[in-house]
Amino acid sequence: MAHEDERIALLLDYENLAIGARDGLGVVPFDFGPVADALAERGRVVVRRAYADWSSFDEDRRLMARAQVELIEIPQRIGGSRKNAADIKLAVDAIELAYERGFITTFAIGTGDSDFTPLMHKLRELDKRVIGIGVQSSTSALLPPACDEFLFYDRLPGVEPTQAPAPPRRRRGSPRPAPAPAAGPVPTPAPVATPEPEPAPVVPPDPFDVTFSDGSDDTATTGAEERDLAGLVVSTLGGLTRQADGPVLASRLKRAILRKDPTFDESDHGFRGFGELLRHLQDRGAVTLTTGAAQGDPEVALPDDPDADHDAFALLVDVVREIAAAGDPPQLSGLKNRLRKRVPDFSEKRYGFGSFLSFAKAARARDLIEMEWSDDTGDYVLRPTS
């Protein structure tokens, strides 16, 4: 089954996701955008529903409504608890859709609750593909194996934690941690003078922010609401490439972009067609094009340039070492500007990363740097590996 043909029903146990993101990542309110983008790369979402007592999520209600999500109200009884009411309603709707909407090929269930495991099994028994979505710290270990694919919200491009990711919750039967030894009275620290804030660094323009002018005035336009055009194309292509079981065709890429942004039109950016836009990006080294099976529908890929990746990571490591040698280890915020002082046209999007945080995590995964959250600074702190 080709991913572009998937028709997805998205059902969210919203309270589970929102509280998990708040407690585990410090994300408030819940950011639905990364979920929508991840599913847009996998197919067409034909049903969007979120289940909660929405009186407890006033700001979230407005944001989700703007994202065209149908809000299913599960009111809580005053003085009582209806913890499972949303779970039951979600499960009933999923089974009803599976039987009555045969065109739905895939169910995306947003929850970390192991109570949904039988639902996942039943949907797969009905020959439906199942994608789970959950916050890692609040997701049961029983849930991912019950799915065809599981997306940890923490790892989606665009999710920016504002606190250290919480450790996974303690599994039933695992030993409890030993209590901390009793400590004496904690002395009150002497007040420290607050230093004058440093002026914000000037951010060089991102070379992937493609701007054009029609010559009618001196103001360049950036297309649809100044969207980062090249970044949109490259990040979408990167997502499709990770999911693809074959080459990514230009037609498929454009459909995925339109699912992310239905207002997208390459003519807004000065191009006469999507193929012309892709050729422009190929000239800039952002993508590569090869002839496809159908005339006028080329295969699109990210540049296969290991030397470029190596150079980008080497630049990051070098800057981290330089800052660490001068004093305190560098923080993630502001680090991209330091890289651009060395290489003014640096952009992580050129290498298929949706954010600078994703780029830094990739360097950590390659054991090029160490990176951990610091409660003292409220930011990620990086260190060179020994």
Short mmCIF file of N, CA and C in Angstrom, two decimals, residues 212-316:
data_model
loop_
_atom_site.label_atom_id
_atom_site.label_comp_id
_atom_site.label_asym_id
_atom_site.label_seq_id
_atom_site.Cartn_x
_atom_site.Cartn_y
_atom_site.Cartn_z
N PHE A 212 11.78 36.59 -3.51
CA PHE A 212 11.74 37.01 -4.90
C PHE A 212 11.06 38.36 -4.99
N SER A 213 11.37 39.11 -6.00
CA SER A 213 10.71 40.38 -6.24
C SER A 213 10.28 40.43 -7.69
N ASP A 214 9.06 40.94 -7.91
CA ASP A 214 8.58 41.02 -9.29
C ASP A 214 9.03 42.30 -9.98
N GLY A 215 9.80 43.12 -9.27
CA GLY A 215 10.32 44.32 -9.88
C GLY A 215 9.37 45.49 -9.84
N SER A 216 8.14 45.30 -9.36
CA SER A 216 7.17 46.39 -9.36
C SER A 216 7.42 47.36 -8.22
N ASP A 217 8.12 46.92 -7.18
CA ASP A 217 8.47 47.83 -6.09
C ASP A 217 9.75 47.33 -5.46
N ASP A 218 10.16 47.99 -4.39
CA ASP A 218 11.43 47.64 -3.75
C ASP A 218 11.26 46.60 -2.66
N THR A 219 10.06 46.09 -2.47
CA THR A 219 9.81 45.13 -1.40
C THR A 219 9.79 43.72 -1.95
N ALA A 220 10.68 42.89 -1.44
CA ALA A 220 10.69 41.49 -1.85
C ALA A 220 9.58 40.75 -1.13
N THR A 221 8.97 39.80 -1.79
CA THR A 221 7.92 39.00 -1.16
C THR A 221 8.48 37.63 -0.83
N THR A 222 7.93 37.03 0.19
CA THR A 222 8.34 35.68 0.56
C THR A 222 7.21 34.71 0.34
N GLY A 223 6.30 35.01 -0.56
CA GLY A 223 5.23 34.09 -0.89
C GLY A 223 4.16 34.07 0.16
N ALA A 224 3.59 32.89 0.39
CA ALA A 224 2.44 32.73 1.29
C ALA A 224 2.87 33.01 2.72
N GLU A 225 2.57 34.22 3.20
CA GLU A 225 2.83 34.62 4.58
C GLU A 225 4.28 34.37 4.98
N GLU A 226 5.22 34.67 4.09
CA GLU A 226 6.66 34.60 4.38
C GLU A 226 7.10 33.20 4.83
N ARG A 227 6.44 32.17 4.32
CA ARG A 227 6.83 30.79 4.67
C ARG A 227 8.21 30.49 4.11
N ASP A 228 8.96 29.76 4.87
CA ASP A 228 10.29 29.35 4.43
C ASP A 228 10.11 28.28 3.36
N LEU A 229 10.16 28.70 2.12
CA LEU A 229 9.81 27.82 1.00
C LEU A 229 10.74 26.62 0.90
N ALA A 230 12.03 26.88 0.81
CA ALA A 230 12.96 25.77 0.65
C ALA A 230 12.94 24.85 1.86
N GLY A 231 12.83 25.44 3.05
CA GLY A 231 12.75 24.61 4.25
C GLY A 231 11.53 23.72 4.25
N LEU A 232 10.41 24.23 3.76
CA LEU A 232 9.19 23.43 3.66
C LEU A 232 9.39 22.25 2.72
N VAL A 233 9.97 22.52 1.55
CA VAL A 233 10.17 21.45 0.57
C VAL A 233 11.15 20.41 1.10
N VAL A 234 12.27 20.86 1.65
CA VAL A 234 13.31 19.92 2.09
C VAL A 234 12.85 19.11 3.30
N SER A 235 12.19 19.77 4.27
CA SER A 235 11.74 19.02 5.45
C SER A 235 10.66 18.01 5.08
N THR A 236 9.76 18.38 4.15
CA THR A 236 8.73 17.44 3.70
C THR A 236 9.37 16.28 2.95
N LEU A 237 10.34 16.59 2.09
CA LEU A 237 11.04 15.54 1.36
C LEU A 237 11.77 14.60 2.32
N GLY A 238 12.38 15.17 3.36
CA GLY A 238 13.06 14.33 4.34
C GLY A 238 12.11 13.37 5.03
N GLY A 239 10.92 13.87 5.40
CA GLY A 239 9.93 13.00 6.02
C GLY A 239 9.45 11.91 5.10
N LEU A 240 9.20 12.25 3.83
CA LEU A 240 8.76 11.25 2.86
C LEU A 240 9.85 10.21 2.62
N THR A 241 11.10 10.66 2.56
CA THR A 241 12.21 9.75 2.31
C THR A 241 12.33 8.72 3.42
N ARG A 242 12.12 9.16 4.67
CA ARG A 242 12.21 8.23 5.80
C ARG A 242 11.09 7.19 5.75
N GLN A 243 9.94 7.55 5.16
CA GLN A 243 8.81 6.64 5.11
C GLN A 243 8.75 5.82 3.83
N ALA A 244 9.47 6.26 2.80
CA ALA A 244 9.29 5.70 1.46
C ALA A 244 9.83 4.29 1.37
N ASP A 245 9.14 3.48 0.56
CA ASP A 245 9.66 2.17 0.19
C ASP A 245 10.12 2.19 -1.26
N GLY A 246 10.32 3.39 -1.79
CA GLY A 246 10.77 3.58 -3.16
C GLY A 246 11.09 5.05 -3.38
N PRO A 247 11.35 5.44 -4.61
CA PRO A 247 11.68 6.84 -4.88
C PRO A 247 10.50 7.76 -4.60
N VAL A 248 10.81 9.00 -4.24
CA VAL A 248 9.78 10.01 -4.01
C VAL A 248 9.60 10.81 -5.30
N LEU A 249 8.42 10.74 -5.87
CA LEU A 249 8.14 11.48 -7.10
C LEU A 249 7.72 12.91 -6.77
N ALA A 250 7.96 13.80 -7.73
CA ALA A 250 7.62 15.21 -7.53
C ALA A 250 6.13 15.39 -7.24
N SER A 251 5.28 14.61 -7.91
CA SER A 251 3.84 14.73 -7.69
C SER A 251 3.47 14.35 -6.26
N ARG A 252 4.12 13.31 -5.74
CA ARG A 252 3.85 12.90 -4.36
C ARG A 252 4.34 13.95 -3.37
N LEU A 253 5.50 14.54 -3.66
CA LEU A 253 6.04 15.57 -2.80
C LEU A 253 5.10 16.76 -2.73
N LYS A 254 4.57 17.17 -3.87
CA LYS A 254 3.68 18.33 -3.85
C LYS A 254 2.39 18.02 -3.10
N ARG A 255 1.86 16.80 -3.25
CA ARG A 255 0.65 16.45 -2.50
C ARG A 255 0.89 16.52 -1.00
N ALA A 256 2.06 16.06 -0.56
CA ALA A 256 2.38 16.12 0.87
C ALA A 256 2.51 17.56 1.34
N ILE A 257 3.11 18.42 0.52
CA ILE A 257 3.23 19.83 0.88
C ILE A 257 1.86 20.47 0.99
N LEU A 258 0.96 20.15 0.06
CA LEU A 258 -0.39 20.71 0.11
C LEU A 258 -1.16 20.21 1.33
N ARG A 259 -0.86 19.00 1.79
CA ARG A 259 -1.52 18.53 3.01
C ARG A 259 -1.03 19.30 4.22
N LYS A 260 0.23 19.75 4.19
CA LYS A 260 0.74 20.57 5.28
C LYS A 260 0.21 22.00 5.18
N ASP A 261 0.17 22.54 3.98
CA ASP A 261 -0.26 23.92 3.77
C ASP A 261 -1.14 23.98 2.53
N PRO A 262 -2.46 23.89 2.71
CA PRO A 262 -3.37 23.89 1.55
C PRO A 262 -3.30 25.16 0.72
N THR A 263 -2.70 26.24 1.26
CA THR A 263 -2.60 27.49 0.49
C THR A 263 -1.34 27.53 -0.37
N PHE A 264 -0.52 26.49 -0.31
CA PHE A 264 0.74 26.52 -1.05
C PHE A 264 0.50 26.64 -2.55
N ASP A 265 1.23 27.54 -3.19
CA ASP A 265 1.19 27.72 -4.64
C ASP A 265 2.54 28.26 -5.06
N GLU A 266 3.26 27.48 -5.85
CA GLU A 266 4.60 27.91 -6.25
C GLU A 266 4.59 29.23 -7.02
N SER A 267 3.47 29.57 -7.66
CA SER A 267 3.41 30.83 -8.40
C SER A 267 3.49 32.03 -7.45
N ASP A 268 3.11 31.84 -6.17
CA ASP A 268 3.24 32.92 -5.20
C ASP A 268 4.70 33.31 -5.00
N HIS A 269 5.60 32.39 -5.33
CA HIS A 269 7.03 32.62 -5.13
C HIS A 269 7.75 32.93 -6.45
N GLY A 270 7.00 33.10 -7.52
CA GLY A 270 7.60 33.49 -8.79
C GLY A 270 7.93 32.36 -9.72
N PHE A 271 7.42 31.14 -9.46
CA PHE A 271 7.70 29.99 -10.32
C PHE A 271 6.47 29.64 -11.14
N ARG A 272 6.69 29.22 -12.36
CA ARG A 272 5.57 28.90 -13.26
C ARG A 272 5.04 27.49 -13.03
N GLY A 273 5.79 26.67 -12.33
CA GLY A 273 5.35 25.31 -12.05
C GLY A 273 6.19 24.71 -10.95
N PHE A 274 5.71 23.59 -10.39
CA PHE A 274 6.43 22.95 -9.30
C PHE A 274 7.77 22.40 -9.79
N GLY A 275 7.81 21.93 -11.03
CA GLY A 275 9.06 21.44 -11.59
C GLY A 275 10.12 22.52 -11.66
N GLU A 276 9.69 23.74 -12.01
CA GLU A 276 10.65 24.85 -12.07
C GLU A 276 11.19 25.18 -10.68
N LEU A 277 10.33 25.12 -9.68
CA LEU A 277 10.78 25.33 -8.30
C LEU A 277 11.81 24.27 -7.91
N LEU A 278 11.55 23.00 -8.25
CA LEU A 278 12.49 21.94 -7.89
C LEU A 278 13.82 22.11 -8.62
N ARG A 279 13.77 22.53 -9.87
CA ARG A 279 15.03 22.75 -10.60
C ARG A 279 15.82 23.89 -9.96
N HIS A 280 15.11 24.91 -9.49
CA HIS A 280 15.79 26.02 -8.81
C HIS A 280 16.48 25.51 -7.53
N LEU A 281 15.77 24.68 -6.77
CA LEU A 281 16.36 24.14 -5.54
C LEU A 281 17.51 23.20 -5.85
N GLN A 282 17.44 22.49 -6.97
CA GLN A 282 18.55 21.63 -7.37
C GLN A 282 19.78 22.47 -7.69
N ASP A 283 19.58 23.61 -8.34
CA ASP A 283 20.71 24.50 -8.65
C ASP A 283 21.37 25.01 -7.37
N ARG A 284 20.59 25.11 -6.30
CA ARG A 284 21.13 25.60 -5.03
C ARG A 284 21.68 24.46 -4.17
N GLY A 285 21.60 23.23 -4.67
CA GLY A 285 22.13 22.09 -3.94
C GLY A 285 21.23 21.58 -2.84
N ALA A 286 19.94 21.99 -2.85
CA ALA A 286 19.02 21.56 -1.80
C ALA A 286 18.42 20.20 -2.09
N VAL A 287 18.19 19.87 -3.37
CA VAL A 287 17.61 18.58 -3.76
C VAL A 287 18.33 18.09 -5.01
N THR A 288 18.10 16.83 -5.36
CA THR A 288 18.58 16.29 -6.63
C THR A 288 17.39 15.72 -7.38
N LEU A 289 17.42 15.82 -8.70
CA LEU A 289 16.34 15.34 -9.55
C LEU A 289 16.88 14.31 -10.53
N THR A 290 16.13 13.25 -10.72
CA THR A 290 16.43 12.26 -11.75
C THR A 290 15.15 11.94 -12.50
N THR A 291 15.29 11.47 -13.72
CA THR A 291 14.13 11.19 -14.56
C THR A 291 13.31 10.05 -13.96
N GLY A 292 12.00 10.27 -13.85
CA GLY A 292 11.10 9.25 -13.32
C GLY A 292 10.48 8.42 -14.43
N ALA A 293 9.65 7.46 -14.03
CA ALA A 293 9.01 6.58 -15.01
C ALA A 293 8.02 7.34 -15.88
N ALA A 294 7.35 8.34 -15.29
CA ALA A 294 6.37 9.14 -16.04
C ALA A 294 7.01 10.45 -16.47
N GLN A 295 6.76 10.84 -17.70
CA GLN A 295 7.33 12.07 -18.21
C GLN A 295 6.80 13.26 -17.41
N GLY A 296 7.70 14.15 -17.04
CA GLY A 296 7.31 15.34 -16.30
C GLY A 296 7.12 15.13 -14.81
N ASP A 297 7.42 13.92 -14.31
CA ASP A 297 7.28 13.64 -12.88
C ASP A 297 8.58 13.04 -12.37
N PRO A 298 9.61 13.88 -12.16
CA PRO A 298 10.93 13.36 -11.79
C PRO A 298 10.95 12.81 -10.38
N GLU A 299 11.97 11.99 -10.12
CA GLU A 299 12.23 11.52 -8.76
C GLU A 299 13.05 12.58 -8.03
N VAL A 300 12.66 12.85 -6.79
CA VAL A 300 13.30 13.90 -5.99
C VAL A 300 13.98 13.24 -4.80
N ALA A 301 15.19 13.68 -4.50
CA ALA A 301 15.92 13.11 -3.36
C ALA A 301 16.75 14.21 -2.71
N LEU A 302 17.13 13.96 -1.47
CA LEU A 302 18.08 14.84 -0.81
C LEU A 302 19.48 14.55 -1.35
N PRO A 303 20.34 15.54 -1.44
CA PRO A 303 21.67 15.31 -1.97
C PRO A 303 22.41 14.24 -1.16
N ASP A 304 22.98 13.27 -1.86
CA ASP A 304 23.76 12.22 -1.21
C ASP A 304 25.20 12.68 -1.15
N ASP A 305 25.49 13.48 -0.13
CA ASP A 305 26.81 14.08 -0.03
C ASP A 305 27.33 13.88 1.39
N PRO A 306 27.94 12.71 1.67
CA PRO A 306 28.44 12.46 3.01
C PRO A 306 29.48 13.48 3.45
N ASP A 307 30.24 14.03 2.48
CA ASP A 307 31.23 15.03 2.84
C ASP A 307 30.57 16.28 3.40
N ALA A 308 29.41 16.66 2.81
CA ALA A 308 28.70 17.84 3.30
C ALA A 308 28.20 17.61 4.72
N ASP A 309 27.63 16.42 4.98
CA ASP A 309 27.18 16.10 6.34
C ASP A 309 28.36 16.14 7.31
N HIS A 310 29.47 15.55 6.89
CA HIS A 310 30.66 15.52 7.75
C HIS A 310 31.12 16.93 8.05
N ASP A 311 31.13 17.79 7.05
CA ASP A 311 31.57 19.17 7.26
C ASP A 311 30.65 19.90 8.23
N ALA A 312 29.34 19.66 8.11
CA ALA A 312 28.38 20.34 8.99
C ALA A 312 28.58 19.91 10.44
N PHE A 313 28.71 18.61 10.67
CA PHE A 313 28.92 18.13 12.03
C PHE A 313 30.29 18.57 12.56
N ALA A 314 31.29 18.58 11.69
CA ALA A 314 32.62 19.03 12.11
C ALA A 314 32.58 20.49 12.54
N LEU A 315 31.80 21.30 11.83
CA LEU A 315 31.65 22.71 12.20
C LEU A 315 31.02 22.83 13.58
N LEU A 316 29.97 22.06 13.84
CA LEU A 316 29.32 22.10 15.15
C LEU A 316 30.29 21.70 16.25
#
